[in-house]
CSV table of C-alpha atoms in Angstrom, one decimal:
chain,number,residue,atom,x,y,z
X,1,MET,CA,0.0,0.0,0.0
X,2,TYR,CA,1.3,3.4,-1.0
X,3,PHE,CA,0.7,6.9,0.5
X,4,ALA,CA,1.7,10.0,-1.3
X,5,ALA,CA,1.3,13.6,-0.2
X,6,LEU,CA,2.5,17.1,-1.0
X,7,LEU,CA,3.6,19.6,1.7
X,8,ALA,CA,3.8,23.1,0.4
X,9,ARG,CA,5.5,25.8,2.5
X,10,THR,CA,3.6,29.1,2.8
X,11,GLU,CA,3.9,32.3,4.8
X,12,ASP,CA,1.5,30.8,7.3
X,13,GLY,CA,3.3,27.4,7.6
X,14,TRP,CA,2.7,24.2,5.7
X,15,GLU,CA,-0.3,23.1,3.6
X,16,ALA,CA,-0.8,19.4,2.9
X,17,SER,CA,-2.6,17.7,0.2
X,18,ASP,CA,-2.8,14.1,-0.8
X,19,THR,CA,-1.9,13.4,-4.3
X,20,ASP,CA,-2.7,10.8,-6.9
X,21,LEU,CA,0.3,9.4,-8.7
X,22,ASP,CA,-1.6,7.5,-11.4
X,23,ASP,CA,-0.6,10.0,-14.1
X,24,VAL,CA,3.0,10.4,-12.9
X,25,GLU,CA,5.4,8.4,-15.1
X,26,THR,CA,8.6,10.4,-14.7
X,27,LEU,CA,10.5,12.5,-12.2
X,28,SER,CA,9.7,15.5,-14.5
X,29,ASP,CA,5.9,14.7,-14.0
X,30,LEU,CA,6.4,14.5,-10.3
X,31,THR,CA,8.4,17.8,-10.2
X,32,ASP,CA,5.7,19.6,-12.3
X,33,LEU,CA,3.1,18.3,-9.9
X,34,ALA,CA,5.0,19.8,-7.0
X,35,ARG,CA,5.6,23.1,-8.7
X,36,GLU,CA,1.8,23.4,-9.3
X,37,ALA,CA,1.3,23.1,-5.6
X,38,SER,CA,3.9,25.8,-4.8
X,39,VAL,CA,3.0,29.2,-3.4
X,40,ASP,CA,5.3,31.9,-4.7
X,41,GLU,CA,7.9,29.3,-5.8
X,42,ASP,CA,8.3,28.3,-2.1
X,43,THR,CA,9.5,24.8,-1.0
X,44,VAL,CA,7.3,21.8,-1.8
X,45,LEU,CA,8.0,18.4,-0.4
X,46,VAL,CA,6.6,15.2,-2.0
X,47,PHE,CA,6.3,12.2,0.3
X,48,ILE,CA,5.9,8.7,-1.1
X,49,GLU,CA,5.8,5.8,1.3
X,50,GLN,CA,5.3,2.1,0.6
X,51,GLU,CA,4.2,0.6,3.9
X,52,ASP,CA,7.1,-1.0,5.8
X,53,ALA,CA,9.4,-1.1,2.7
X,54,TRP,CA,10.7,2.3,1.8
X,55,PHE,CA,9.9,6.0,1.7
X,56,GLY,CA,11.1,8.9,-0.5
X,57,VAL,CA,11.2,12.6,-0.1
X,58,ILE,CA,11.5,14.9,-3.1
X,59,ARG,CA,12.2,18.5,-2.5
X,60,VAL,CA,11.4,21.1,-5.1
X,61,ASP,CA,12.5,24.7,-4.5
X,62,GLY,CA,11.2,27.0,-7.3
X,63,GLU,CA,12.8,26.2,-10.6
X,64,GLU,CA,15.8,24.4,-9.1
X,65,ASP,CA,16.4,20.7,-9.9
X,66,PRO,CA,14.5,18.4,-7.4
X,67,ARG,CA,16.5,17.0,-4.5
X,68,ILE,CA,15.8,13.3,-3.7
X,69,TYR,CA,16.2,11.0,-0.8
X,70,VAL,CA,15.1,7.4,-0.8
X,71,SER,CA,15.3,5.3,2.4
X,72,ASN,CA,15.9,1.9,0.8
X,73,ALA,CA,16.9,2.0,-2.9
X,74,SER,CA,16.8,-1.7,-3.5
X,75,ALA,CA,13.2,-1.9,-2.2
X,76,ALA,CA,12.2,1.2,-4.2
X,77,ALA,CA,13.7,-0.3,-7.3
X,78,ARG,CA,11.0,-3.0,-7.1
X,79,SER,CA,8.3,-0.4,-7.0
X,80,SER,CA,6.8,1.5,-9.9
X,81,TYR,CA,6.8,4.7,-7.9
X,82,GLY,CA,10.3,4.0,-6.6
X,83,GLU,CA,11.6,3.6,-10.1
X,84,ILE,CA,10.5,7.2,-10.8
X,85,LEU,CA,12.9,8.5,-8.1
X,86,LEU,CA,15.8,6.3,-8.9
X,87,THR,CA,17.2,8.3,-11.8
X,88,ASP,CA,20.4,7.5,-13.6
X,89,GLU,CA,22.0,10.5,-12.0
X,90,LEU,CA,21.0,9.3,-8.5
X,91,LEU,CA,22.4,5.9,-9.2
X,92,GLY,CA,25.6,7.3,-10.6
X,93,ARG,CA,25.0,5.8,-14.1
X,94,GLU,CA,25.4,7.4,-17.5
X,95,PRO,CA,22.0,8.6,-18.7
X,96,GLY,CA,20.4,5.9,-20.9
X,97,ALA,CA,23.2,3.4,-20.1
X,98,GLU,CA,20.8,0.7,-19.2
X,99,ASP,CA,18.9,1.1,-22.5
X,100,SER,CA,22.2,1.1,-24.5
X,101,ILE,CA,23.3,-2.1,-22.8
X,102,ALA,CA,20.0,-3.8,-23.4
X,103,ALA,CA,20.1,-2.8,-27.0
X,104,LEU,CA,23.6,-4.0,-27.5
X,105,GLU,CA,22.8,-7.4,-25.8
X,106,GLU,CA,19.9,-7.8,-28.1
X,107,LEU,CA,21.9,-6.8,-31.2
X,108,VAL,CA,24.9,-9.1,-30.4
X,109,GLY,CA,23.0,-12.0,-28.8
X,110,LEU,CA,25.3,-12.3,-25.8
X,111,ASP,CA,24.3,-15.9,-25.1
X,112,GLY,CA,27.2,-17.1,-27.3
X,113,THR,CA,25.0,-18.5,-30.2
X,114,GLU,CA,24.0,-17.1,-33.5
X,115,ASP,CA,20.3,-16.7,-34.2
X,116,GLY,CA,18.9,-20.1,-35.2
X,117,GLU,CA,21.9,-22.1,-33.9
X,118,PRO,CA,21.3,-24.5,-31.0
X,119,ASP,CA,23.3,-24.1,-27.9
X,120,ASN,CA,25.4,-27.2,-27.9
X,121,ALA,CA,27.8,-26.0,-25.2
X,122,PRO,CA,28.4,-28.7,-22.5
X,123,ASP,CA,26.7,-28.0,-19.2
X,124,ASN,CA,29.6,-27.7,-16.7
X,125,HIS,CA,27.4,-26.4,-14.0
X,126,ASN,CA,28.6,-27.6,-10.6
X,127,ASP,CA,26.4,-26.5,-7.6
X,128,ASP,CA,29.3,-26.8,-5.2
X,129,ASN,CA,31.4,-24.2,-7.1
X,130,ASP,CA,28.7,-22.0,-8.4
X,131,THR,CA,30.1,-18.5,-8.8
X,132,THR,CA,27.0,-17.0,-10.5
X,133,ASP,CA,24.6,-15.0,-8.5
X,134,ASP,CA,21.2,-16.6,-8.9
X,135,ASP,CA,19.6,-13.7,-7.1
X,136,ASP,CA,20.7,-11.2,-9.8
X,137,ASP,CA,17.5,-9.8,-11.1
X,138,GLY,CA,18.9,-6.8,-12.9
X,139,LEU,CA,19.0,-4.6,-9.8
X,140,ASP,CA,22.7,-5.1,-9.0
X,141,ALA,CA,23.4,-1.5,-9.8
X,142,VAL,CA,20.9,-0.4,-7.1
X,143,PRO,CA,22.4,-0.3,-3.6
X,144,ALA,CA,20.6,-1.6,-0.6
X,145,GLY,CA,19.9,1.1,2.0
X,146,PRO,CA,19.5,4.9,1.7
X,147,LEU,CA,20.3,6.8,-1.5
X,148,GLY,CA,20.3,10.4,-2.4
X,149,GLU,CA,20.6,13.6,-0.6
X,150,SER,CA,20.4,12.8,3.1
X,151,GLY,CA,20.7,16.5,4.1
X,152,VAL,CA,17.6,17.4,2.0
X,153,LEU,CA,15.6,18.5,5.1
X,154,SER,CA,18.5,19.7,7.3
X,155,ASP,CA,17.6,23.4,6.9
X,156,LEU,CA,13.9,22.7,7.6
X,157,GLY,CA,14.5,21.1,11.1
X,158,LEU,CA,15.4,17.4,10.4
X,159,PRO,CA,19.2,16.8,10.6
X,160,GLU,CA,20.8,14.3,8.2
X,161,ALA,CA,21.6,11.8,11.0
X,162,GLU,CA,18.0,11.7,12.1
X,163,LEU,CA,16.7,11.2,8.6
X,164,LEU,CA,19.1,8.3,8.0
X,165,MET,CA,17.7,6.5,11.2
X,166,LEU,CA,14.0,6.7,10.2
X,167,ARG,CA,12.4,3.4,9.2
X,168,THR,CA,8.7,3.0,9.9
X,169,ASP,CA,6.2,5.8,10.3
X,170,ALA,CA,8.9,8.0,8.8
X,171,LEU,CA,6.6,10.5,7.2
X,172,VAL,CA,4.9,11.2,10.5
X,173,GLU,CA,8.3,11.8,12.2
X,174,ILE,CA,9.5,14.0,9.3
X,175,ALA,CA,6.3,16.1,9.4
X,176,ASP,CA,6.6,16.4,13.2
X,177,ALA,CA,10.2,17.7,12.9
X,178,LEU,CA,9.0,20.2,10.2
X,179,GLY,CA,6.1,21.3,12.4
X,180,ALA,CA,3.6,20.0,9.9
X,181,ALA,CA,2.3,16.8,11.7
X,182,GLU,CA,-1.2,18.2,12.1
X,183,VAL,CA,-1.6,19.2,8.5
X,184,LEU,CA,-0.2,15.9,7.2
X,185,GLU,CA,-2.6,14.0,9.4
X,186,THR,CA,-5.5,15.7,7.7
X,187,VAL,CA,-4.7,14.0,4.4
X,188,ARG,CA,-3.4,10.7,5.8
């Protein structure tokens, strides 16, 4: 189960609104959604939480690039909403590198056979000396644990060390540190 909300900073404090992410397919879409909620290009925070698995905070300040923090990148990578946050830049990859590698593998056929040729290679698979990683599901480039800008909320009242320690009910604790717990609760 997911929960997503926007917290927009105003002269009078924070305003919260729940948000529907059904039409959000990219980080740009999410950033645009946040900017629409902004009052006078003030700070807007987007919270996304998958119950007991991970949470993400996206901070948008006016026209600046969004700042992102994800509590558990490997868990987020298995989530359609988490994939939106895990950009190539955040993961330290060249933009489009994954697409290029997949296209090359398809072009070259990296299984060692030509199209139409049977694979007659002997099976020398020995379970005792298996050096392959059977758990490799394409997420090896995504680290387990926190990823992104852990100081994203430091100037708003939540130090980096405290953000890194949050696990469950994180959004409630974040909102409390920002002085926005009551307004967040209205949309939860």
